[in-house]
Structure formats: structure tokens, C-alpha cells
Amino acid sequence: MKREAFLHLTNNIAYLLLVVMSLMMPLTMVLRFSHGLYASLWLDLPIFFASTASVGFFYVATTRELGFNWWPRLKLLPFIMSLGIGMAINQAKAVVEALFDKQSGEFTRTPKTGSEGKTVKAVTKAYRGKRNWVPYVELAFGLYFTWAVLYSIDAHLWMSLPFLVLFQVGFLYVGASSLWEFRSREPKATA
């Protein structure tokens, strides 16, 4: 039981590794460019299948269990993966705070609507995070991957492009969405 709890709770350390990998990936792409396409494929293809096949199988199994037709929903898989990548910085921050026993804020439970056997009451209070530096780091990572995408196009590294775009879109989307949320919450100035 304790081993299961340990594995379950330490699973999020993968987000720290994803952030480190995100920093290294464009740099390794530049270094591998000199090795040629076929030498890189022997290393990259097994890693690609090992890392993405499990996510794909999980997504297909989940949609089937929920009773959905998984084939039309398969086209959403790249965006779901991209969204998971984009959330890595915020999740890694939470992991570091947990490792150093830092309280990151009060946990607020979602309010109950009391809808059992009654009419549903609308919940008016919004639960949103506090403004912090994380969206700016996410946008910086997104710009870093934009540079990597442009380099990949310029160097004709077409095999790297889909992966770089996954990271680019994920970081830009999550960072921009967080900033948009903060902006929409700020009080409006009246004249």
C-alpha cells in the first residue's frame, strides 16, 4: 500500500523531467543535424514510439470505455498531448513546492450545487489561480520552440517539426490562456 502511494504521488516528477527535456530538445536537434537523418532515426524512432504509443493507447481505451467512437476523436490526440506539455511548467512548479514543503496557497473545494433531487443552483463564485510568473515562463518556452520550428524549417529537418510544433503550441496556448484569464479578471477602469 505504501509503495503504491509512493508511486502514485511521485508520478508528477515526470513534469520536472518534461521541463528539462523541453529545454534540451531544440539544442539536441541542432547537434543531431550534423549526424544525418538515418543515424538519428535509429535513436529517435524507438524513443518516439515508446513515449507516444502509451498515450495513444490510453486515449483510445478511455474513449472506448466512455462509450464514444474513438476513431473520429483520434484527431484530437495531438492537441491533448500539446495541452499536457503546455501544463508542464505549472505542474513542475507544484512538484518543486511539494518537494520543499512550501505551501502554495489555500486549497478551495469546488462548491456543491445541491442538485440531487432538486433543481440545479448556479454557482456564481469563480475559482481561479492567483496571478504569478508561470504564464510568462510558458510563453518564453513557446517562443523558444517557435525559434526551433523556424530553424527546423530552414534546415529542412522535417522529422523534428511535428514534435516541435506540439511543444510550441502547448506552451503558447497555456501561457496565453493563463494571461487572458488574469486579464479578464482584472477590474475594469471606469471613466
Short mmCIF file of C-alpha atoms in Angstrom, two decimals:
data_model
loop_
_atom_site.label_atom_id
_atom_site.label_comp_id
_atom_site.label_asym_id
_atom_site.label_seq_id
_atom_site.Cartn_x
_atom_site.Cartn_y
_atom_site.Cartn_z
CA MET A 1 0.00 0.00 0.00
CA LYS A 2 2.79 2.43 0.89
CA ARG A 3 4.67 1.59 -2.31
CA GLU A 4 1.55 2.24 -4.36
CA ALA A 5 1.03 5.60 -2.64
CA PHE A 6 4.69 6.48 -3.18
CA LEU A 7 4.48 5.65 -6.89
CA HIS A 8 1.19 7.49 -7.26
CA LEU A 9 2.41 10.63 -5.54
CA THR A 10 5.85 10.72 -7.17
CA ASN A 11 4.39 10.25 -10.66
CA ASN A 12 4.22 14.02 -11.11
CA ILE A 13 8.02 14.26 -11.02
CA ALA A 14 7.71 13.44 -14.71
CA TYR A 15 6.71 17.09 -15.21
CA LEU A 16 10.12 18.19 -13.94
CA LEU A 17 11.75 15.85 -16.43
CA LEU A 18 9.48 17.18 -19.19
CA VAL A 19 10.63 20.74 -18.48
CA VAL A 20 14.29 19.65 -18.61
CA MET A 21 13.63 17.74 -21.83
CA SER A 22 11.87 20.81 -23.26
CA LEU A 23 14.95 22.90 -22.65
CA MET A 24 17.27 20.32 -24.20
CA MET A 25 15.19 19.18 -27.17
CA PRO A 26 15.87 22.08 -29.59
CA LEU A 27 19.56 22.05 -28.66
CA THR A 28 19.90 18.34 -29.32
CA MET A 29 18.08 18.81 -32.63
CA VAL A 30 20.77 21.26 -33.72
CA LEU A 31 23.53 18.87 -32.59
CA ARG A 32 21.96 15.85 -34.26
CA PHE A 33 21.60 17.73 -37.53
CA SER A 34 25.28 17.06 -38.19
CA HIS A 35 24.83 13.27 -37.77
CA GLY A 36 22.45 12.88 -40.68
CA LEU A 37 18.90 11.63 -40.93
CA TYR A 38 19.41 7.87 -40.80
CA ALA A 39 21.76 7.90 -37.81
CA SER A 40 19.25 10.00 -35.88
CA LEU A 41 16.30 7.79 -36.81
CA TRP A 42 17.83 4.76 -35.07
CA LEU A 43 17.71 6.69 -31.81
CA ASP A 44 14.61 8.82 -32.35
CA LEU A 45 12.07 6.30 -33.63
CA PRO A 46 12.24 3.90 -30.66
CA ILE A 47 12.00 6.84 -28.23
CA PHE A 48 9.09 8.28 -30.20
CA PHE A 49 7.12 5.03 -30.16
CA ALA A 50 7.89 4.35 -26.50
CA SER A 51 6.74 7.80 -25.43
CA THR A 52 3.69 8.34 -27.64
CA ALA A 53 2.26 4.85 -28.06
CA SER A 54 1.25 4.59 -24.41
CA VAL A 55 -0.55 7.96 -24.55
CA GLY A 56 -2.35 6.91 -27.74
CA PHE A 57 -3.43 3.56 -26.31
CA PHE A 58 -4.60 5.22 -23.10
CA TYR A 59 -6.65 7.78 -25.03
CA VAL A 60 -8.25 5.15 -27.29
CA ALA A 61 -9.05 2.87 -24.32
CA THR A 62 -10.54 5.76 -22.35
CA THR A 63 -12.78 6.93 -25.16
CA ARG A 64 -13.96 3.37 -25.81
CA GLU A 65 -14.73 2.81 -22.12
CA LEU A 66 -16.78 6.02 -22.07
CA GLY A 67 -18.79 4.69 -25.00
CA PHE A 68 -17.51 7.11 -27.62
CA ASN A 69 -16.41 6.20 -31.11
CA TRP A 70 -12.65 6.59 -30.73
CA TRP A 71 -11.72 6.81 -34.41
CA PRO A 72 -13.16 10.33 -35.09
CA ARG A 73 -11.76 11.55 -31.74
CA LEU A 74 -8.26 10.37 -32.60
CA LYS A 75 -7.68 13.63 -34.47
CA LEU A 76 -7.83 15.44 -31.08
CA LEU A 77 -4.90 13.43 -29.69
CA PRO A 78 -2.15 15.84 -30.86
CA PHE A 79 -3.89 18.78 -29.19
CA ILE A 80 -4.43 16.81 -25.98
CA MET A 81 -0.75 15.89 -25.93
CA SER A 82 0.17 19.50 -26.64
CA LEU A 83 -2.03 20.71 -23.80
CA GLY A 84 -0.38 18.24 -21.41
CA ILE A 85 3.04 19.52 -22.49
CA GLY A 86 1.95 23.13 -22.03
CA MET A 87 0.88 22.47 -18.44
CA ALA A 88 4.32 21.05 -17.55
CA ILE A 89 5.77 24.29 -16.15
CA ASN A 90 2.88 24.90 -13.77
CA GLN A 91 2.89 21.26 -12.70
CA ALA A 92 6.68 21.25 -12.25
CA LYS A 93 6.35 24.35 -10.05
CA ALA A 94 3.82 22.48 -7.90
CA VAL A 95 6.16 19.46 -7.67
CA VAL A 96 9.09 21.63 -6.55
CA GLU A 97 6.88 23.36 -3.97
CA ALA A 98 5.75 19.98 -2.66
CA LEU A 99 9.31 18.64 -2.50
CA PHE A 100 10.40 21.65 -0.45
CA ASP A 101 7.22 21.55 1.65
CA LYS A 102 6.20 25.03 0.53
CA GLN A 103 2.54 25.95 0.88
CA SER A 104 1.44 27.33 -2.49
CA GLY A 105 -1.95 28.55 -1.41
CA GLU A 106 -5.16 27.51 0.16
CA PHE A 107 -6.97 24.56 -1.31
CA THR A 108 -10.53 25.53 -2.16
CA ARG A 109 -13.03 22.81 -2.85
CA THR A 110 -15.45 23.32 -5.72
CA PRO A 111 -18.79 24.33 -4.24
CA LYS A 112 -21.62 21.83 -4.26
CA THR A 113 -24.73 22.81 -6.17
CA GLY A 114 -27.15 20.76 -4.10
CA SER A 115 -28.74 19.41 -7.25
CA GLU A 116 -29.59 15.94 -6.01
CA GLY A 117 -33.33 15.59 -6.49
CA LYS A 118 -33.72 19.36 -6.82
CA THR A 119 -33.19 21.99 -9.43
CA VAL A 120 -29.56 22.91 -10.07
CA LYS A 121 -28.39 26.14 -8.46
CA ALA A 122 -25.89 28.21 -10.42
CA VAL A 123 -22.55 28.74 -8.73
CA THR A 124 -21.55 32.37 -9.06
CA LYS A 125 -18.17 32.43 -7.33
CA ALA A 126 -15.27 31.82 -9.68
CA TYR A 127 -12.29 29.75 -8.52
CA ARG A 128 -9.17 30.88 -10.30
CA GLY A 129 -5.50 30.88 -9.54
CA LYS A 130 -3.52 33.86 -8.35
CA ARG A 131 -1.50 35.90 -10.80
CA ASN A 132 2.11 34.70 -10.92
CA TRP A 133 5.16 34.39 -13.17
CA VAL A 134 4.34 30.97 -14.66
CA PRO A 135 2.47 32.19 -17.79
CA TYR A 136 5.46 34.33 -18.74
CA VAL A 137 7.77 31.33 -18.50
CA GLU A 138 5.30 29.28 -20.55
CA LEU A 139 5.26 31.99 -23.23
CA ALA A 140 9.08 32.14 -23.15
CA PHE A 141 9.19 28.37 -23.74
CA GLY A 142 6.67 28.85 -26.56
CA LEU A 143 8.90 31.47 -28.19
CA TYR A 144 11.92 29.20 -27.70
CA PHE A 145 10.09 26.47 -29.58
CA THR A 146 9.00 28.98 -32.23
CA TRP A 147 12.70 29.60 -32.86
CA ALA A 148 13.25 25.82 -33.01
CA VAL A 149 10.38 25.42 -35.50
CA LEU A 150 11.82 28.16 -37.72
CA TYR A 151 15.29 26.60 -37.50
CA SER A 152 13.83 23.20 -38.33
CA ILE A 153 12.11 24.60 -41.43
CA ASP A 154 15.26 26.46 -42.51
CA ALA A 155 17.46 23.38 -42.04
CA HIS A 156 14.87 21.06 -43.68
CA LEU A 157 14.57 18.93 -40.52
CA TRP A 158 11.04 17.81 -41.37
CA MET A 159 11.06 14.83 -38.99
CA SER A 160 11.52 17.13 -35.97
CA LEU A 161 8.86 19.59 -36.99
CA PRO A 162 5.72 17.79 -35.69
CA PHE A 163 7.24 17.34 -32.23
CA LEU A 164 8.48 20.89 -32.04
CA VAL A 165 5.05 22.18 -33.04
CA LEU A 166 3.43 20.07 -30.27
CA PHE A 167 5.65 21.79 -27.71
CA GLN A 168 5.31 25.23 -29.30
CA VAL A 169 1.51 25.16 -29.46
CA GLY A 170 1.21 23.70 -25.97
CA PHE A 171 3.35 26.31 -24.26
CA LEU A 172 1.93 29.24 -26.24
CA TYR A 173 -1.68 28.13 -25.72
CA VAL A 174 -1.39 27.50 -21.98
CA GLY A 175 0.65 30.68 -21.37
CA ALA A 176 -1.69 32.88 -23.43
CA SER A 177 -4.77 31.30 -21.84
CA SER A 178 -3.43 31.99 -18.35
CA LEU A 179 -2.64 35.60 -19.18
CA TRP A 180 -6.07 36.01 -20.78
CA GLU A 181 -7.69 34.65 -17.63
CA PHE A 182 -5.75 37.08 -15.44
CA ARG A 183 -6.61 39.97 -17.75
CA SER A 184 -10.31 39.14 -17.86
CA ARG A 185 -10.44 39.07 -14.05
CA GLU A 186 -8.91 42.48 -13.51
CA PRO A 187 -11.38 45.21 -12.57
CA LYS A 188 -12.37 47.45 -15.46
CA ALA A 189 -11.49 51.12 -15.21
CA THR A 190 -14.48 53.44 -15.45
CA ALA A 191 -14.31 56.93 -16.86
#
